[in-house]
């Protein structure tokens, strides 16, 4: 029997595994997560992540906000058409155009959901919507009804619910359920609440809303005060049947509740929560790394569950305990979350099948065309390197996927001369259509800066570098250098990624990747 945050006994749940409560995992990495500054993904990247989420066992994938842009609409539509095993959800405000667009995008999915939302807190009513409580209820009911005319699975979110007066929150929730909502999501939109408060909100809704038994209660928590995961778990204790979360906790501002953390908390402390999920936890680390690569947002080393240090032990006392009995200092097995025991698996004599299998293990599902491209690059790399590591393979795959935007500009050749006390000299040749254009530059603070100048002169696209990160994909002096850029063009941020055993070449490839993304968005 578990205890509420304030010490009151929660509803007793049998300890038998077959009687445990199933918690739905609603992943919003592709919607709320993609709203993180600099985290936008192209269509191919979104499809790759969506497939990985389905393979992970996510119950509902919020694929995007279809009305937001033609690109968002197309991404949600293609995910609905191709990804199977999860409910595909589209977000919509409570207005006809949003809801119609959401349905047109998700209708191809065998299991489709429309998620409508409308702000309810006093501060939002007064300053954002300028609507009365009666107008809010009327708009919410109309939106839910329109969505329910399209499909049976409708979710309603009273935005900023945790700062909404309880009486009004109960009123709008009851009205939404009567109108056809089958899931009621209670968002902590600004990350303001705490575990005791959110427990009381969920318990209050279950006790005071007469038709609450007709809908699943859901929690959606942001991490502005660092309590998103704790708040989500407190909501589960109080009766929530769905958790909305993102891979690596990415999202607006400080992010959302991290999927890997809530799932492993429920699994590791099943004795306390007595809940289960459908998540295949052995895929958590591969999917985490996939999303990190796709978005360019690195996972901190000490991040729970998926950080590089999550299962590392340096203290002599800890190491001694681990050698005697692993459970002295590890409450989870690395195997449970997909931490590989070995990294070195492939060599120059490996075939396509072995590469495809390893890519799948690393969290990627490649088309035959993508596999062939990566395999060709793998063979070329194997001629340069003696040992091929997982990180090398990931870098090659990521470069192929991130480079899937139309290749308006491609690198043909470059050479660079630099030295102590010398102005760097670089010659770059790029291809644009049938034309090859060469530019020589003798300026900058170093070879990479000179390469920036040359690429900008050839393409005519000026970039402001906001973030430049280069990392070794694996071990050794011959490791692939992976460059991640965040650049600004005309006030908007764009991401670029490039990989090569040559750091200058990686930089040029990353620049061209960003430039090709800019051009694609302008069309």
Coordinates of C-alpha atoms in Angstrom, one line a residue:
X1 CA 0.0 0.0 0.0
X2 CA 1.5 3.3 -1.1
X3 CA 1.3 6.6 0.8
X4 CA 0.3 9.9 -0.7
X5 CA 2.7 12.8 -0.4
X6 CA 0.8 14.1 2.6
X7 CA 0.7 10.7 4.4
X8 CA -2.8 9.6 3.5
X9 CA -3.2 6.1 2.2
X10 CA -3.8 5.9 -1.6
X11 CA -6.1 3.3 -3.1
X12 CA -4.8 -0.1 -2.3
X13 CA -3.5 -2.1 -5.3
X14 CA -2.9 -5.8 -5.2
X15 CA 0.7 -6.7 -5.3
X16 CA 0.1 -9.5 -7.9
X17 CA 1.8 -8.6 -11.2
X18 CA -1.3 -9.5 -13.2
X19 CA -3.4 -7.0 -11.2
X20 CA -1.0 -4.1 -11.4
X21 CA -2.1 -0.9 -13.1
X22 CA -0.9 -0.2 -16.6
X23 CA 0.2 3.4 -17.2
X24 CA 0.1 4.8 -20.7
X25 CA 3.2 6.5 -21.9
X26 CA 2.4 9.5 -24.1
X27 CA 5.6 10.8 -25.8
X28 CA 5.7 14.4 -27.0
X29 CA 9.3 14.5 -28.1
X30 CA 8.2 15.3 -31.7
X31 CA 5.9 18.1 -30.5
X32 CA 6.8 19.7 -27.2
X33 CA 10.4 18.4 -27.3
X34 CA 11.0 19.8 -30.8
X35 CA 10.0 23.2 -29.5
X36 CA 13.4 23.3 -27.7
X37 CA 15.5 26.1 -29.2
X38 CA 17.6 24.7 -32.0
X39 CA 16.1 21.2 -31.8
X40 CA 14.0 21.3 -35.0
X41 CA 14.2 18.1 -37.1
X42 CA 13.5 17.5 -40.8
X43 CA 11.0 15.1 -42.1
X44 CA 13.4 12.1 -42.4
X45 CA 14.7 12.7 -38.9
X46 CA 11.1 12.8 -37.5
X47 CA 10.2 9.6 -39.2
X48 CA 13.3 7.9 -37.8
X49 CA 12.5 9.1 -34.2
X50 CA 8.8 8.1 -34.5
X51 CA 9.7 4.6 -35.6
X52 CA 12.1 4.3 -32.7
X53 CA 9.4 5.5 -30.3
X54 CA 7.0 2.9 -31.6
X55 CA 9.7 0.2 -31.3
X56 CA 10.3 1.4 -27.7
X57 CA 6.7 0.6 -26.9
X58 CA 5.3 4.1 -26.5
X59 CA 1.5 4.0 -26.3
X60 CA 0.8 7.4 -27.9
X61 CA 3.1 9.5 -30.1
X62 CA 2.3 13.2 -30.3
X63 CA 3.7 13.6 -33.8
X64 CA 3.3 17.4 -34.0
X65 CA 1.1 20.4 -34.3
X66 CA -0.3 20.1 -37.9
X67 CA -1.7 23.6 -38.2
X68 CA 1.7 25.1 -37.2
X69 CA 3.3 24.8 -40.7
X70 CA 3.0 22.8 -43.9
X71 CA 6.2 20.9 -42.8
X72 CA 4.6 20.0 -39.5
X73 CA 1.4 18.8 -41.2
X74 CA 3.4 16.7 -43.7
X75 CA 5.5 15.1 -40.9
X76 CA 2.4 14.1 -38.8
X77 CA 0.7 12.8 -42.0
X78 CA 3.7 10.6 -43.0
X79 CA 4.2 9.3 -39.5
X80 CA 0.4 8.4 -39.4
X81 CA 0.8 6.7 -42.8
X82 CA 4.0 4.7 -41.9
X83 CA 4.4 4.1 -38.2
X84 CA 2.5 1.2 -36.6
X85 CA 2.2 -0.1 -33.1
X86 CA 1.4 3.3 -31.4
X87 CA -1.5 5.7 -31.4
X88 CA -0.6 8.7 -33.5
X89 CA -1.7 12.0 -32.1
X90 CA -2.0 15.6 -33.5
X91 CA -2.2 18.7 -31.3
X92 CA -4.9 21.4 -32.0
X93 CA -6.2 24.5 -30.3
X94 CA -9.9 24.6 -29.7
X95 CA -10.8 26.1 -33.1
X96 CA -12.2 24.5 -36.3
X97 CA -9.2 25.0 -38.5
X98 CA -6.7 23.5 -36.1
X99 CA -8.9 20.5 -35.4
X100 CA -9.7 19.9 -39.1
X101 CA -6.0 20.0 -39.9
X102 CA -5.1 17.6 -37.1
X103 CA -7.6 15.1 -38.4
X104 CA -6.5 15.4 -42.0
X105 CA -2.9 14.6 -40.7
X106 CA -3.6 11.7 -38.3
X107 CA -6.6 10.0 -40.1
X108 CA -4.3 7.6 -41.9
X109 CA -3.2 5.9 -38.6
X110 CA -4.9 2.7 -37.5
X111 CA -5.2 4.3 -34.0
X112 CA -5.5 8.1 -34.2
X113 CA -6.0 10.7 -31.5
X114 CA -6.8 14.4 -31.6
X115 CA -5.5 16.4 -28.7
X116 CA -7.2 19.8 -28.2
X117 CA -6.2 22.3 -25.6
X118 CA -7.4 25.6 -24.2
X119 CA -6.0 27.7 -21.4
X120 CA -8.1 27.9 -18.2
X121 CA -6.1 29.7 -15.5
X122 CA -7.1 33.2 -14.4
X123 CA -3.8 34.7 -15.7
X124 CA -4.3 33.2 -19.1
X125 CA -7.9 34.1 -19.3
X126 CA -7.2 37.7 -18.5
X127 CA -4.0 38.5 -20.4
X128 CA -3.8 35.9 -23.2
X129 CA -7.3 34.9 -24.2
X130 CA -9.4 37.8 -22.8
X131 CA -12.3 35.4 -22.3
X132 CA -14.7 34.8 -19.5
X133 CA -15.1 31.4 -17.8
X134 CA -18.4 30.8 -19.6
X135 CA -16.7 31.5 -22.9
X136 CA -13.9 29.2 -22.0
X137 CA -16.3 26.3 -21.3
X138 CA -18.2 27.0 -24.5
X139 CA -15.1 27.0 -26.6
X140 CA -13.7 23.8 -24.9
X141 CA -17.0 22.0 -25.5
X142 CA -17.2 23.0 -29.1
X143 CA -13.6 22.0 -29.7
X144 CA -14.0 18.6 -28.1
X145 CA -17.3 17.9 -30.0
X146 CA -15.7 18.7 -33.3
X147 CA -12.8 16.4 -32.6
X148 CA -15.1 13.7 -31.4
X149 CA -17.0 13.8 -34.7
X150 CA -13.8 12.7 -36.4
X151 CA -12.5 10.0 -34.0
X152 CA -13.4 8.3 -30.8
X153 CA -10.0 9.0 -29.1
X154 CA -10.0 12.7 -28.0
X155 CA -7.8 14.3 -25.4
X156 CA -8.5 17.6 -23.8
X157 CA -6.0 19.7 -21.9
X158 CA -6.9 22.7 -19.8
X159 CA -3.7 24.6 -20.3
X160 CA -2.1 25.8 -17.1
X161 CA -4.4 23.6 -15.1
X162 CA -2.2 23.5 -12.0
X163 CA -2.8 27.3 -11.6
X164 CA -6.5 27.1 -12.4
X165 CA -9.1 27.6 -9.6
X166 CA -10.3 24.2 -8.5
X167 CA -14.0 24.9 -8.9
X168 CA -13.5 26.1 -12.5
X169 CA -11.1 23.3 -13.3
X170 CA -13.7 20.7 -12.2
X171 CA -16.4 22.5 -14.3
X172 CA -14.4 22.6 -17.5
X173 CA -13.2 19.0 -17.1
X174 CA -16.8 17.7 -16.5
X175 CA -18.0 19.6 -19.6
X176 CA -15.2 18.3 -21.8
X177 CA -15.9 14.7 -20.8
X178 CA -19.6 15.2 -21.5
X179 CA -18.7 16.5 -24.9
X180 CA -16.7 13.4 -25.8
X181 CA -13.2 13.7 -24.3
X182 CA -11.8 10.2 -23.4
X183 CA -8.5 11.5 -21.8
X184 CA -8.2 14.6 -19.6
X185 CA -4.7 15.9 -19.4
X186 CA -3.7 18.1 -16.5
X187 CA -0.7 20.2 -17.5
X188 CA 1.7 21.9 -15.2
X189 CA 2.4 24.2 -18.1
X190 CA 5.0 26.4 -16.4
X191 CA 6.5 23.9 -14.0
X192 CA 5.1 25.7 -11.0
X193 CA 3.5 22.9 -8.9
X194 CA 5.1 20.4 -6.4
X195 CA 4.3 16.8 -5.7
X196 CA 1.9 17.4 -2.8
X197 CA 0.0 20.0 -4.7
X198 CA -0.4 17.9 -7.9
X199 CA -1.4 14.9 -5.9
X200 CA -4.2 16.9 -4.3
X201 CA -5.3 18.2 -7.7
X202 CA -5.6 14.7 -9.2
X203 CA -7.3 13.4 -6.1
X204 CA -9.7 16.4 -6.1
X205 CA -10.7 15.7 -9.8
X206 CA -11.4 12.1 -9.1
X207 CA -13.6 12.9 -6.1
X208 CA -15.4 16.0 -7.4
X209 CA -16.0 15.4 -11.2
X210 CA -19.0 13.1 -11.4
X211 CA -18.1 11.7 -14.8
X212 CA -14.4 11.3 -14.2
X213 CA -14.7 7.5 -14.5
X214 CA -15.4 8.0 -18.2
X215 CA -12.0 9.4 -19.0
X216 CA -8.3 8.6 -18.3
X217 CA -6.5 11.2 -16.2
X218 CA -3.1 12.3 -17.6
X219 CA -0.2 14.3 -16.3
X220 CA 2.0 16.7 -18.3
X221 CA 4.8 18.3 -16.2
X222 CA 7.5 20.8 -17.1
X223 CA 10.8 21.0 -15.2
X224 CA 11.2 24.7 -14.5
X225 CA 11.7 24.0 -10.8
X226 CA 13.4 20.6 -11.4
X227 CA 10.3 18.6 -10.2
X228 CA 8.7 17.3 -13.5
X229 CA 9.5 13.6 -12.8
X230 CA 8.6 13.8 -9.1
X231 CA 5.3 15.6 -10.0
X232 CA 4.4 13.1 -12.7
X233 CA 5.0 10.2 -10.2
X234 CA 2.9 11.9 -7.6
X235 CA 0.1 12.3 -10.1
X236 CA 0.3 8.5 -10.8
X237 CA 0.0 7.9 -7.1
X238 CA -3.2 10.0 -7.1
X239 CA -4.7 8.0 -10.0
X240 CA -3.3 9.3 -13.2
X241 CA -3.3 6.6 -15.9
X242 CA -1.1 8.4 -18.5
X243 CA 2.2 10.3 -18.3
X244 CA 3.2 12.8 -20.9
X245 CA 6.9 13.0 -21.3
X246 CA 9.9 13.3 -23.7
X247 CA 13.1 11.5 -24.4
X248 CA 15.9 13.0 -22.4
X249 CA 13.4 15.5 -20.9
X250 CA 13.8 17.9 -23.8
X251 CA 11.1 20.6 -24.3
X252 CA 10.1 24.2 -23.8
X253 CA 12.4 26.2 -21.4
X254 CA 13.8 23.7 -18.9
X255 CA 12.1 20.8 -20.6
X256 CA 9.5 18.1 -19.8
X257 CA 9.4 15.0 -17.5
X258 CA 12.0 12.6 -18.9
X259 CA 10.5 9.4 -20.3
X260 CA 13.4 7.3 -19.3
X261 CA 13.3 8.5 -15.7
X262 CA 9.5 8.0 -15.1
X263 CA 9.6 4.6 -16.7
X264 CA 12.6 3.3 -14.8
X265 CA 11.2 4.8 -11.5
X266 CA 8.0 2.8 -12.0
X267 CA 9.9 -0.3 -12.9
X268 CA 12.6 -0.1 -10.3
X269 CA 10.1 0.9 -7.5
X270 CA 7.3 -1.3 -8.7
X271 CA 7.0 -2.4 -5.0
X272 CA 5.9 1.1 -4.2
X273 CA 3.9 2.3 -7.3
X274 CA 2.6 -1.1 -8.3
X275 CA 2.3 0.0 -11.9
X276 CA 3.7 -1.2 -15.2
X277 CA 4.2 0.2 -18.7
X278 CA 4.6 -1.2 -22.2
X279 CA 8.1 0.3 -22.6
X280 CA 10.9 -2.0 -23.7
X281 CA 13.5 -0.5 -21.3
X282 CA 16.4 -2.2 -23.1
X283 CA 15.9 0.3 -25.9
X284 CA 16.0 3.4 -23.6
X285 CA 19.7 4.2 -24.1
X286 CA 19.7 3.7 -27.9
X287 CA 16.6 5.9 -28.3
X288 CA 18.1 8.5 -26.0
X289 CA 21.3 8.6 -28.1
X290 CA 19.2 8.8 -31.3
X291 CA 17.2 11.8 -30.1
X292 CA 20.4 13.5 -28.9
X293 CA 22.0 13.1 -32.3
X294 CA 18.9 14.2 -34.2
X295 CA 18.3 17.3 -32.1
X296 CA 21.9 18.2 -31.4
X297 CA 21.1 18.5 -27.7
X298 CA 23.7 16.6 -25.7
X299 CA 22.8 14.6 -22.7
X300 CA 24.7 15.7 -19.5
X301 CA 27.2 13.0 -18.3
X302 CA 25.4 12.7 -14.9
X303 CA 21.9 12.5 -16.4
X304 CA 19.8 9.8 -14.7
X305 CA 19.4 6.5 -16.6
X306 CA 21.0 7.5 -19.9
X307 CA 24.0 9.7 -19.0
X308 CA 27.5 8.4 -19.6
X309 CA 28.2 8.3 -15.8
X310 CA 24.9 6.7 -14.9
X311 CA 26.6 3.3 -14.4
X312 CA 30.1 4.5 -13.8
X313 CA 31.9 4.1 -10.4
X314 CA 35.2 5.9 -9.5
X315 CA 35.2 5.9 -5.7
X316 CA 37.3 3.2 -4.3
X317 CA 34.7 2.3 -1.7
X318 CA 32.0 2.0 -4.5
X319 CA 34.3 0.0 -6.7
X320 CA 35.1 -2.4 -3.8
X321 CA 31.3 -2.8 -3.1
X322 CA 30.6 -3.4 -6.8
X323 CA 33.2 -6.1 -7.1
X324 CA 31.7 -7.9 -4.1
X325 CA 28.0 -7.4 -5.0
X326 CA 26.7 -5.1 -7.8
X327 CA 23.5 -4.3 -5.9
X328 CA 25.4 -2.5 -3.2
X329 CA 25.7 0.6 -5.4
X330 CA 23.5 -0.1 -8.5
X331 CA 19.7 -0.2 -8.2
X332 CA 19.3 -1.0 -11.9
X333 CA 21.3 -3.3 -14.2
X334 CA 22.9 -1.5 -17.2
X335 CA 21.3 -4.3 -19.3
X336 CA 17.9 -3.1 -18.3
X337 CA 18.2 0.2 -20.1
X338 CA 20.3 -1.0 -23.1
X339 CA 23.8 0.0 -22.0
X340 CA 26.0 -2.1 -24.3
X341 CA 28.7 -4.3 -22.7
X342 CA 31.0 -3.9 -25.7
X343 CA 31.5 -1.2 -28.2
X344 CA 33.8 -2.7 -30.9
X345 CA 31.7 -5.0 -33.2
X346 CA 32.4 -4.4 -36.9
X347 CA 35.4 -4.3 -39.2
X348 CA 36.3 -3.9 -42.9
X349 CA 35.1 -7.5 -43.7
X350 CA 31.7 -7.1 -42.2
X351 CA 28.7 -7.2 -44.5
X352 CA 25.4 -5.2 -45.0
X353 CA 23.4 -7.6 -42.8
X354 CA 25.8 -7.1 -39.8
X355 CA 25.7 -3.3 -40.3
X356 CA 21.9 -3.3 -40.5
X357 CA 21.6 -5.4 -37.3
X358 CA 24.0 -3.1 -35.4
X359 CA 22.1 0.0 -36.6
X360 CA 18.9 -1.5 -35.3
X361 CA 20.5 -2.3 -32.0
X362 CA 21.7 1.4 -31.8
X363 CA 18.1 2.6 -32.3
X364 CA 18.0 3.2 -36.0
X365 CA 15.7 1.8 -38.6
X366 CA 17.2 2.3 -42.1
X367 CA 15.6 2.0 -45.5
X368 CA 17.4 -0.1 -48.1
X369 CA 18.7 3.1 -49.7
X370 CA 19.9 4.6 -46.5
X371 CA 21.6 1.3 -45.5
X372 CA 23.4 1.2 -48.9
X373 CA 24.7 4.8 -48.5
X374 CA 25.9 4.2 -44.9
X375 CA 27.4 0.8 -45.9
X376 CA 29.4 2.5 -48.7
X377 CA 30.7 5.1 -46.3
X378 CA 31.4 2.4 -43.7
X379 CA 33.6 0.6 -46.2
X380 CA 35.5 3.7 -47.0
X381 CA 36.0 4.5 -43.3
X382 CA 37.2 0.9 -42.7
X383 CA 40.0 1.5 -45.2
X384 CA 41.1 4.5 -43.1
X385 CA 40.6 3.0 -39.7
X386 CA 41.6 -0.3 -38.2
X387 CA 38.8 -0.5 -35.7
X388 CA 35.2 0.6 -36.3
X389 CA 33.3 1.5 -33.1
X390 CA 29.6 2.0 -32.4
X391 CA 30.2 5.8 -32.3
X392 CA 31.6 5.7 -35.8
X393 CA 28.5 3.9 -37.1
X394 CA 26.2 6.3 -35.3
X395 CA 28.1 9.3 -36.8
X396 CA 27.8 7.9 -40.3
X397 CA 24.1 7.1 -39.9
X398 CA 23.4 10.5 -38.4
X399 CA 25.2 12.3 -41.2
X400 CA 23.2 10.4 -43.8
X401 CA 19.9 11.2 -42.1
X402 CA 20.6 14.8 -41.2
X403 CA 21.9 15.3 -44.8
X404 CA 18.6 14.0 -46.2
X405 CA 17.4 17.6 -47.0
X406 CA 17.9 18.5 -50.6
X407 CA 21.6 18.8 -51.3
X408 CA 21.7 22.3 -52.9
X409 CA 25.3 22.6 -52.0
X410 CA 27.8 19.8 -51.7
X411 CA 31.5 19.6 -50.9
X412 CA 33.8 18.7 -53.8
X413 CA 37.2 19.4 -52.5
X414 CA 39.1 21.6 -50.1
X415 CA 42.7 22.3 -48.9
X416 CA 44.0 24.4 -46.1
X417 CA 47.3 25.9 -45.0
X418 CA 47.8 27.2 -41.5
X419 CA 50.5 27.6 -39.0
X420 CA 51.8 29.6 -36.0
X421 CA 51.9 33.3 -36.8
X422 CA 50.5 32.8 -40.3
X423 CA 47.2 33.9 -41.7
X424 CA 45.3 30.7 -42.7
X425 CA 44.7 30.1 -46.4
X426 CA 41.8 27.9 -47.6
X427 CA 40.6 26.8 -51.0
X428 CA 37.1 25.3 -51.1
X429 CA 35.2 23.9 -54.1
X430 CA 31.5 23.4 -53.8
X431 CA 29.0 22.0 -56.2
X432 CA 25.6 23.7 -56.9
X433 CA 23.6 21.8 -59.5
X434 CA 25.9 21.3 -62.5
X435 CA 28.3 24.0 -61.5
X436 CA 31.5 23.8 -59.4
X437 CA 32.5 27.0 -57.7
X438 CA 35.9 27.5 -56.1
X439 CA 36.8 30.3 -53.6
X440 CA 40.2 31.0 -52.0
X441 CA 40.3 32.9 -48.7
X442 CA 43.3 34.1 -46.8
X443 CA 41.8 35.5 -43.6
X444 CA 40.4 34.4 -40.2
X445 CA 41.7 33.3 -36.9
X446 CA 42.4 29.7 -38.0
X447 CA 41.6 27.1 -40.6
X448 CA 38.0 26.6 -39.4
X449 CA 37.3 30.3 -39.4
X450 CA 38.7 30.6 -42.9
X451 CA 36.5 27.7 -44.0
X452 CA 33.5 29.6 -42.7
X453 CA 34.4 32.7 -44.7
X454 CA 35.0 30.7 -47.9
X455 CA 31.6 28.8 -47.7
X456 CA 29.7 32.0 -47.0
X457 CA 31.3 33.7 -50.0
X458 CA 30.4 30.9 -52.3
X459 CA 26.9 30.3 -51.2
X460 CA 26.0 33.9 -50.5
X461 CA 24.4 32.9 -47.2
X462 CA 25.7 34.8 -44.1
X463 CA 25.7 32.9 -40.9
X464 CA 26.2 33.9 -37.3
X465 CA 27.7 31.0 -35.3
X466 CA 25.9 30.7 -32.0
X467 CA 27.3 27.3 -30.9
X468 CA 30.1 25.2 -32.2
X469 CA 30.8 21.8 -30.8
X470 CA 33.3 19.1 -32.0
X471 CA 33.5 15.8 -30.3
X472 CA 35.2 12.5 -30.9
X473 CA 32.7 9.9 -31.9
X474 CA 34.8 7.1 -30.5
X475 CA 38.3 6.3 -29.1
X476 CA 41.7 6.8 -30.7
X477 CA 43.6 9.3 -32.8
X478 CA 41.8 8.2 -35.9
X479 CA 38.3 8.7 -34.5
X480 CA 35.6 10.4 -36.5
X481 CA 35.2 14.0 -35.5
X482 CA 31.6 15.1 -35.3
X483 CA 30.8 18.8 -35.5
X484 CA 27.4 20.2 -34.4
X485 CA 26.7 23.8 -35.2
X486 CA 23.9 26.1 -34.2
X487 CA 23.9 29.1 -36.6
X488 CA 21.6 32.1 -37.0
X489 CA 20.4 33.4 -40.3
X490 CA 18.0 36.3 -40.6
X491 CA 17.1 36.0 -36.9
X492 CA 16.3 32.3 -37.0
X493 CA 18.4 29.4 -35.5
X494 CA 19.3 26.4 -37.6
X495 CA 21.3 23.3 -36.9
X496 CA 24.0 21.5 -38.9
X497 CA 25.9 18.3 -38.4
X498 CA 29.0 16.9 -40.2
X499 CA 31.3 14.0 -39.6
X500 CA 34.7 13.1 -40.9
X501 CA 38.1 11.9 -39.6
X502 CA 39.2 15.5 -40.6
X503 CA 37.8 18.2 -38.3
X504 CA 38.0 20.9 -41.0
X505 CA 36.0 18.8 -43.4
X506 CA 33.5 18.0 -40.6
X507 CA 33.0 21.7 -40.1
X508 CA 32.4 22.4 -43.8
X509 CA 30.0 19.5 -44.0
X510 CA 28.1 20.8 -40.9
X511 CA 27.9 24.3 -42.5
X512 CA 26.6 22.9 -45.7
X513 CA 24.0 20.9 -43.8
X514 CA 22.8 24.0 -42.0
X515 CA 22.7 26.0 -45.3
X516 CA 20.8 23.3 -47.1
X517 CA 18.3 23.3 -44.2
X518 CA 17.9 27.1 -44.5
X519 CA 17.3 26.8 -48.2
X520 CA 14.8 24.0 -47.8
X521 CA 12.8 26.1 -45.3
X522 CA 12.7 29.1 -47.7
X523 CA 11.0 27.0 -50.4

